mmCIF file of C-alpha atoms in Angstrom:
data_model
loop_
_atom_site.group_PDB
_atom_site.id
_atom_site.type_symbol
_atom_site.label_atom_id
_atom_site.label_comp_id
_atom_site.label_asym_id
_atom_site.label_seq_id
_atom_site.Cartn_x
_atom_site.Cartn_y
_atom_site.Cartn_z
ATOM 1 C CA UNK A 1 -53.638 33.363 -25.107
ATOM 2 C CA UNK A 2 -50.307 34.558 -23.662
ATOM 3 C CA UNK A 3 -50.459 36.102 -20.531
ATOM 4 C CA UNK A 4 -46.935 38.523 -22.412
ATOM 5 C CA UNK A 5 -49.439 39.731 -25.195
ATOM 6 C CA UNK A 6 -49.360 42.967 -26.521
ATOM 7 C CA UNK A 7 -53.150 43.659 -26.297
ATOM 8 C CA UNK A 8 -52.968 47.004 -28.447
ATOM 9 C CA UNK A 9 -51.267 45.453 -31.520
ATOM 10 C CA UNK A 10 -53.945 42.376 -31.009
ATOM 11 C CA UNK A 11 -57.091 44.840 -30.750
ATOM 12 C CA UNK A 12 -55.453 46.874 -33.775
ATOM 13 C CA UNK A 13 -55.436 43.868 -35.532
ATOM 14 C CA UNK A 14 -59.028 42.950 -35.315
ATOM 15 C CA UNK A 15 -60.290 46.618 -36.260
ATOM 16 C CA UNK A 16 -59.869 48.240 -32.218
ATOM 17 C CA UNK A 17 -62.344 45.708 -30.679
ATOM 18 C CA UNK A 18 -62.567 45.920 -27.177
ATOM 19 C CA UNK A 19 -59.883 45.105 -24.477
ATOM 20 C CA UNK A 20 -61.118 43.596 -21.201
ATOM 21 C CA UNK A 21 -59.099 43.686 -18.111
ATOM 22 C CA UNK A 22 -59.817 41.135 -15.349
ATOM 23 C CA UNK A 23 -58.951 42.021 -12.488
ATOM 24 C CA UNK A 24 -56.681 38.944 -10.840
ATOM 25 C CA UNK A 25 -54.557 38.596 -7.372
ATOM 26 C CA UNK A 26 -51.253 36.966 -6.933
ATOM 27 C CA UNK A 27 -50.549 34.088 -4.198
ATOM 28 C CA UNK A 28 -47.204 32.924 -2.542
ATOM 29 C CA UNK A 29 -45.572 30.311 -4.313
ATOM 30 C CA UNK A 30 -42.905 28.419 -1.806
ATOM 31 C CA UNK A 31 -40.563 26.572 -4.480
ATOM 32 C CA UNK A 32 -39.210 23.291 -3.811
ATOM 33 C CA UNK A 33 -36.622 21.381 -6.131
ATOM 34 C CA UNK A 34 -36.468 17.531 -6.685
ATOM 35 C CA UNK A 35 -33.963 16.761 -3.834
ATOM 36 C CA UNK A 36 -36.881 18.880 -1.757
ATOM 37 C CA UNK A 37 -39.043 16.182 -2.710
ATOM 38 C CA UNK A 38 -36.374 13.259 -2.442
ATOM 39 C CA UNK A 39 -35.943 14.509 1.172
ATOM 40 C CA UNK A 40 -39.512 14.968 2.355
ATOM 41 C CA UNK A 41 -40.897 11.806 1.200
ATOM 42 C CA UNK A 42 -37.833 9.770 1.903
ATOM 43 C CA UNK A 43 -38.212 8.046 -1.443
ATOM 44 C CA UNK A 44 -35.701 6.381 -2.426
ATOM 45 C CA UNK A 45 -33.965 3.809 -5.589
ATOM 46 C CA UNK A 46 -31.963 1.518 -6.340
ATOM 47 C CA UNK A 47 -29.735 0.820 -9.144
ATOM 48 C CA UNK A 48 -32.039 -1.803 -10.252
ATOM 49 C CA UNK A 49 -34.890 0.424 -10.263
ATOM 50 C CA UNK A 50 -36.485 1.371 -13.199
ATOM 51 C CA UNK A 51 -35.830 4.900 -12.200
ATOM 52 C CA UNK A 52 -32.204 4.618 -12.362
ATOM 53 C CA UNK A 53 -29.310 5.014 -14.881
ATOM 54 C CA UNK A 54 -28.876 1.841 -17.056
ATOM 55 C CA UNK A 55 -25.341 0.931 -18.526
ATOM 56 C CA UNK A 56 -26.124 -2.327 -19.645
ATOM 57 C CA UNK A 57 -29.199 -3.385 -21.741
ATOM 58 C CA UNK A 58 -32.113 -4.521 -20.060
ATOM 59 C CA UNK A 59 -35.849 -4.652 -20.154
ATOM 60 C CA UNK A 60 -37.863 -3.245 -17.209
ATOM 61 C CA UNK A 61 -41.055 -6.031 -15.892
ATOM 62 C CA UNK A 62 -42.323 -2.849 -14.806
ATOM 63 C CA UNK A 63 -46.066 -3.270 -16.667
ATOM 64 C CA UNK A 64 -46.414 0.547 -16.764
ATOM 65 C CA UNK A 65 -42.671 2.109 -17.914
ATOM 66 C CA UNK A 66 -41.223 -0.268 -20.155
ATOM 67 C CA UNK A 67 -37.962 0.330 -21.120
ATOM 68 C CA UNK A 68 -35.566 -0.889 -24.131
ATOM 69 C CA UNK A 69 -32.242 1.116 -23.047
ATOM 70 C CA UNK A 70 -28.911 -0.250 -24.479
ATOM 71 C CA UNK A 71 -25.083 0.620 -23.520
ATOM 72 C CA UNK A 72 -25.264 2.890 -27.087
ATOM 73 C CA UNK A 73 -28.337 4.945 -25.631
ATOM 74 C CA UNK A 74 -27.766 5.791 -22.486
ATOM 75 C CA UNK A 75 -24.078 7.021 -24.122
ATOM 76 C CA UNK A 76 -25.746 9.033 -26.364
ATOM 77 C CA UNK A 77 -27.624 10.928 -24.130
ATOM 78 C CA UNK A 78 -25.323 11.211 -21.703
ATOM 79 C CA UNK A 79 -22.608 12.686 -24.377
ATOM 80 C CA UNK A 80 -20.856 15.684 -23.577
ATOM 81 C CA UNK A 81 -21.943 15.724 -20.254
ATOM 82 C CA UNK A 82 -19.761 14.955 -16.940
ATOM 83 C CA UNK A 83 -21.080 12.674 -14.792
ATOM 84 C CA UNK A 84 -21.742 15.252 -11.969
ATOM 85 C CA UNK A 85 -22.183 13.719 -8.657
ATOM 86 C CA UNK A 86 -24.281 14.924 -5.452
ATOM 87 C CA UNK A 87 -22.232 15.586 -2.472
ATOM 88 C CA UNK A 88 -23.132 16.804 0.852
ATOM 89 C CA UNK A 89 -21.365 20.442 0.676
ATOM 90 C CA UNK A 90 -23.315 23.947 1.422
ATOM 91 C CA UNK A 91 -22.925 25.618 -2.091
ATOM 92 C CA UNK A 92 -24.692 27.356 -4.511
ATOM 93 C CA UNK A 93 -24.472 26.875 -8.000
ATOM 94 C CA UNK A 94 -24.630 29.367 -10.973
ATOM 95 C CA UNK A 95 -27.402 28.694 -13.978
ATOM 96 C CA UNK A 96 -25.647 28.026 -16.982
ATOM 97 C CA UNK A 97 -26.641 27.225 -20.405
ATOM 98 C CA UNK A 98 -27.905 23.853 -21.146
ATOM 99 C CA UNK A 99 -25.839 23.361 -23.758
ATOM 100 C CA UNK A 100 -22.621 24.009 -22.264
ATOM 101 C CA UNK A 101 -20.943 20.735 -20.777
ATOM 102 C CA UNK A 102 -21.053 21.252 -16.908
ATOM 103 C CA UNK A 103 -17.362 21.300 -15.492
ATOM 104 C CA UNK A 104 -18.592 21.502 -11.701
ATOM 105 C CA UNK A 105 -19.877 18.647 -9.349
ATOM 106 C CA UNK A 106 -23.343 19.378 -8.166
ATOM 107 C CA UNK A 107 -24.062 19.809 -4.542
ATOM 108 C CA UNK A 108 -26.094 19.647 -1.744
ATOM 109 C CA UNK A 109 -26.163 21.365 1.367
ATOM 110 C CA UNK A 110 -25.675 19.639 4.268
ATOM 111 C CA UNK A 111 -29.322 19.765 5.767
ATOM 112 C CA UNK A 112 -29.806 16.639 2.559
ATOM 113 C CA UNK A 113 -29.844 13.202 3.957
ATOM 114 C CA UNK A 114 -26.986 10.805 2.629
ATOM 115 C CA UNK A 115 -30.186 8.412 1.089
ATOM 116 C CA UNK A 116 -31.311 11.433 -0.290
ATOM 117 C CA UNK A 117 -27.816 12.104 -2.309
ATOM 118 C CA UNK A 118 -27.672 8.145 -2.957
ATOM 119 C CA UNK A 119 -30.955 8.315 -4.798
ATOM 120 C CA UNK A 120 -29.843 11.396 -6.521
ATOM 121 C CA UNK A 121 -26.737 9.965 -7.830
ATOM 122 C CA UNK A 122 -28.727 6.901 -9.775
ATOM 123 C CA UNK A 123 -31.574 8.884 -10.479
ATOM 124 C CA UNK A 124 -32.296 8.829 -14.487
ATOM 125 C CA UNK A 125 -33.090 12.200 -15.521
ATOM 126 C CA UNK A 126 -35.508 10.986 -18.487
ATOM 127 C CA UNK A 127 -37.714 9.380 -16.143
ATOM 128 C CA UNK A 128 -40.894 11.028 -14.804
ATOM 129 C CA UNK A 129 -40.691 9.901 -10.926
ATOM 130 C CA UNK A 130 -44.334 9.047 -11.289
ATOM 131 C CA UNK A 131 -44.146 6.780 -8.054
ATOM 132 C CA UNK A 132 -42.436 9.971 -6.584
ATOM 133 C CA UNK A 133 -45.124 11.830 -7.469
ATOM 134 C CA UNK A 134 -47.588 9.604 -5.844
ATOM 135 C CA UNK A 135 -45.679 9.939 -2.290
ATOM 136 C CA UNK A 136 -45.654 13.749 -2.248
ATOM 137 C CA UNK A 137 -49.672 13.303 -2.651
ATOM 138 C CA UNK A 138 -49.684 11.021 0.300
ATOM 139 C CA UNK A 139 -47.452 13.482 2.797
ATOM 140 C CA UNK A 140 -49.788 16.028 1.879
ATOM 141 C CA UNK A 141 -52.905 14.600 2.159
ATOM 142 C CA UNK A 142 -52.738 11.940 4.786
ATOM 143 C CA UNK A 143 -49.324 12.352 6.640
ATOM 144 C CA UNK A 144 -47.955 15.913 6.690
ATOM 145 C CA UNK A 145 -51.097 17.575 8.849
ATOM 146 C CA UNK A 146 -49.269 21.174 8.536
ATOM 147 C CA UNK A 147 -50.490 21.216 5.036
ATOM 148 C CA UNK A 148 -54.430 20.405 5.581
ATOM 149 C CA UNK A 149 -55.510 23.994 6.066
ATOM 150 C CA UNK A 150 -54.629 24.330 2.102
ATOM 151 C CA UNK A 151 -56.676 24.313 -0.445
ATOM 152 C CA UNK A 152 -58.877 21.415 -1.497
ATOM 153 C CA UNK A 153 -57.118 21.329 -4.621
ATOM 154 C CA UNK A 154 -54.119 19.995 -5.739
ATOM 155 C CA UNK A 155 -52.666 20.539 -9.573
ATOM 156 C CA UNK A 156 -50.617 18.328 -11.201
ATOM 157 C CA UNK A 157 -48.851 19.280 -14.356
ATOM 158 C CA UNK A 158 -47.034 16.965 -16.736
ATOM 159 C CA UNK A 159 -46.100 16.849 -20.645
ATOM 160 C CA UNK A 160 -48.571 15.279 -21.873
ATOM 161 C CA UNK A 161 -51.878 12.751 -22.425
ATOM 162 C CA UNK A 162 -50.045 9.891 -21.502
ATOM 163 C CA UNK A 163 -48.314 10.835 -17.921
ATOM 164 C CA UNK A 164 -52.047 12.146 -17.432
ATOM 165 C CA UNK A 165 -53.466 8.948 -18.270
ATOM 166 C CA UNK A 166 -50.814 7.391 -16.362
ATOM 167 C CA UNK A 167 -50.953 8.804 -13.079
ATOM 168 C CA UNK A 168 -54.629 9.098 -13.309
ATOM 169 C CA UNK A 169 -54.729 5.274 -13.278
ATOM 170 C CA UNK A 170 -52.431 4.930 -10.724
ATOM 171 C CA UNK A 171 -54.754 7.325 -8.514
ATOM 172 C CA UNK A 172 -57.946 5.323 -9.092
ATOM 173 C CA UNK A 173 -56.065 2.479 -8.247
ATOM 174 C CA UNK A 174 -54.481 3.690 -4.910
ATOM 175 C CA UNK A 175 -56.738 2.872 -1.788
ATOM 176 C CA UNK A 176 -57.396 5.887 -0.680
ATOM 177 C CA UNK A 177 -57.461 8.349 -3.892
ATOM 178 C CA UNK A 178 -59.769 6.247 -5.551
ATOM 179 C CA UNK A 179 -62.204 6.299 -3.382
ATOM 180 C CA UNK A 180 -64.886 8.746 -4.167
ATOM 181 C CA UNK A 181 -65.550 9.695 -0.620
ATOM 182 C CA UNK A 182 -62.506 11.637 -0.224
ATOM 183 C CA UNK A 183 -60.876 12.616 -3.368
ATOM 184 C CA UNK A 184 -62.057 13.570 -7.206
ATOM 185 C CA UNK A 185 -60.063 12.783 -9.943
ATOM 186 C CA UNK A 186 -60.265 15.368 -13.131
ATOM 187 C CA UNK A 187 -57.636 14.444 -15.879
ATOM 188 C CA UNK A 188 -57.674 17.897 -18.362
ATOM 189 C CA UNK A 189 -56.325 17.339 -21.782
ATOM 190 C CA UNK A 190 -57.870 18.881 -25.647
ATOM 191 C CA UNK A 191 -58.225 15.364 -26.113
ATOM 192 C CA UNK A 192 -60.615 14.414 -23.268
ATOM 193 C CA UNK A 193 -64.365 15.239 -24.167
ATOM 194 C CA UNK A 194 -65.932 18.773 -23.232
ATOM 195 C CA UNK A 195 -68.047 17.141 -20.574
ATOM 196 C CA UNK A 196 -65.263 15.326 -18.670
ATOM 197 C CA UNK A 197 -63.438 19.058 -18.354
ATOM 198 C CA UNK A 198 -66.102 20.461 -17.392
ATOM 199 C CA UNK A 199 -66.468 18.694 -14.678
ATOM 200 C CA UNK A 200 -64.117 19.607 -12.546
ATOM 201 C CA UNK A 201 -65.285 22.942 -12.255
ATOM 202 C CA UNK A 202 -67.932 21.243 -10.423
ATOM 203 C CA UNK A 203 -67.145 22.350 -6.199
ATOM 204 C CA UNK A 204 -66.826 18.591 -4.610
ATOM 205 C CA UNK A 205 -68.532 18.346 -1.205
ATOM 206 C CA UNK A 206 -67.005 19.230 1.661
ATOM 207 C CA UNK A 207 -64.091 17.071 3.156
ATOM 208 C CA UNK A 208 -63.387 15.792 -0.846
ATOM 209 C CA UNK A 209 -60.219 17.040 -2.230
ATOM 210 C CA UNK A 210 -59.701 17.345 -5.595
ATOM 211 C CA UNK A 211 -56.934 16.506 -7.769
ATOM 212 C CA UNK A 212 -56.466 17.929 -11.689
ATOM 213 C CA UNK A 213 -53.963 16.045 -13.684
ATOM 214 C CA UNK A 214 -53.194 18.258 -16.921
ATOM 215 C CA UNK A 215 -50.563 19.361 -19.281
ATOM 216 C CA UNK A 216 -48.988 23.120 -18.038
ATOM 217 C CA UNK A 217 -50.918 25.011 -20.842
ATOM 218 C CA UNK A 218 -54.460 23.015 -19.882
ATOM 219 C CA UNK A 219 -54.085 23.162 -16.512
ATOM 220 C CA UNK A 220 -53.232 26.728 -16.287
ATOM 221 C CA UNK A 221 -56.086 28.322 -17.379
ATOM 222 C CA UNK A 222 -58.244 26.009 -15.285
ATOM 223 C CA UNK A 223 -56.123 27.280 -12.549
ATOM 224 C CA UNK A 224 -56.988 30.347 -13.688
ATOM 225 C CA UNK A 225 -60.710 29.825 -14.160
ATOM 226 C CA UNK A 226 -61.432 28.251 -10.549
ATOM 227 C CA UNK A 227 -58.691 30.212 -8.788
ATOM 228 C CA UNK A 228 -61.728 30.835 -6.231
ATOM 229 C CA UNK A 229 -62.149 27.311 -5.322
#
């Protein structure tokens, strides 16, 4: 249920039954963008990546993100919209409505490596960065020791069961993640059997991180459940 609820119209709905407030704390959240993420992993593309914008059609041998994109696709959803690039200015820009065509270059401050903008400028905003994704993982948990007093758990959102399934694949299948010893591996989707979600409620033993690959809705309220942990 909505955290926004109106919990008096709800209750006066069901005849007055009962309202129960949980008590619940609040944690600092330090926000980081995708060029953050660019920039701290030092991940970078090409523009024969599958990752990048395609102008001419071609079929990716990537075994995992096919693609199928023409001249007439990528126009179409790139329609009405200015071909913004990333510079290396210090300048912050106003939120405006997704709809409206953006008139302004985006930039970057100056503290942004030049790869960093490269990779920015090819990037194909369609794509989920799943390798991306991966590489964050890895600063955390093996090169980045600043960040290994945190917690033991690291949440993953994405849109759906198939980035779940994806990237939980691509865990078990990495060296280190998939090795029982040191991480465990919950994907959380409706879909997935009441005994696999329950699972990773389960505290792992010490020195084992654990990683929860969900959809935002799913994985919120486990957030919610095992804040604790």
């Amino acid at each position: 249920m909505s955290a926004t609820v109106d919990a008096e119209k709800i209750s006066a709905y069901f005849g007055s039954c009962p309202i129960l407030h949980v008590p619940g704390r609040t944690f600092p959240v330090d926000i980081r963008y995708l060029e953050d993420a660019v920039e701290y992993t030092k991940w970078s593309i090409t523009e024969n990546s599958p990752y990048a914008r395609r102008r001419e059609p071609i079929v990716s041998n990537c075994r995992r993100l096919p693609l199928n994109l023409t001249r007439s696709d990528h126009d179409k959803f790139y329609r009405g919209k200015k071909q913004s690039e990333w510079i290396e200015e210090t300048a912050v820009a106003d939120d405006e409505d997704e709809d409206e065509v953006d008139t302004k270059d985006i930039k970057l401050e100056r503290r942004y490596s030049p790869e960093t903008v490269a990779t920015l400028n090819i990037f194909d905003e369609r794509f989920i960065p799943y390798e991306l994704i991966i590489r964050i993982l890895e600063k955390l948990c093996f090169e980045d020791p600043k960040y290994h007093p945190y917690s033991a758990a690291i949440l993953i959102f994405v849109p759906g069961i198939g980035e779940i399934r994806r990237i939980n694949d691509m865990l078990n299948e990495h060296r280190e993640f998939g090795s029982e010893e040191m991480f465990r591996i919950y994907p959380l989707h409706s879909t997935l059997s009441s005994e696999n979600q329950n699972s990773m409620f389960e505290i792992p033993p010490l020195g084992v991180r654990k990683i929860v690959i969900g959809s935002f809705l799913a994985s919120l309220s486990w957030a919610w459940s095992d804040r604790s942990n």
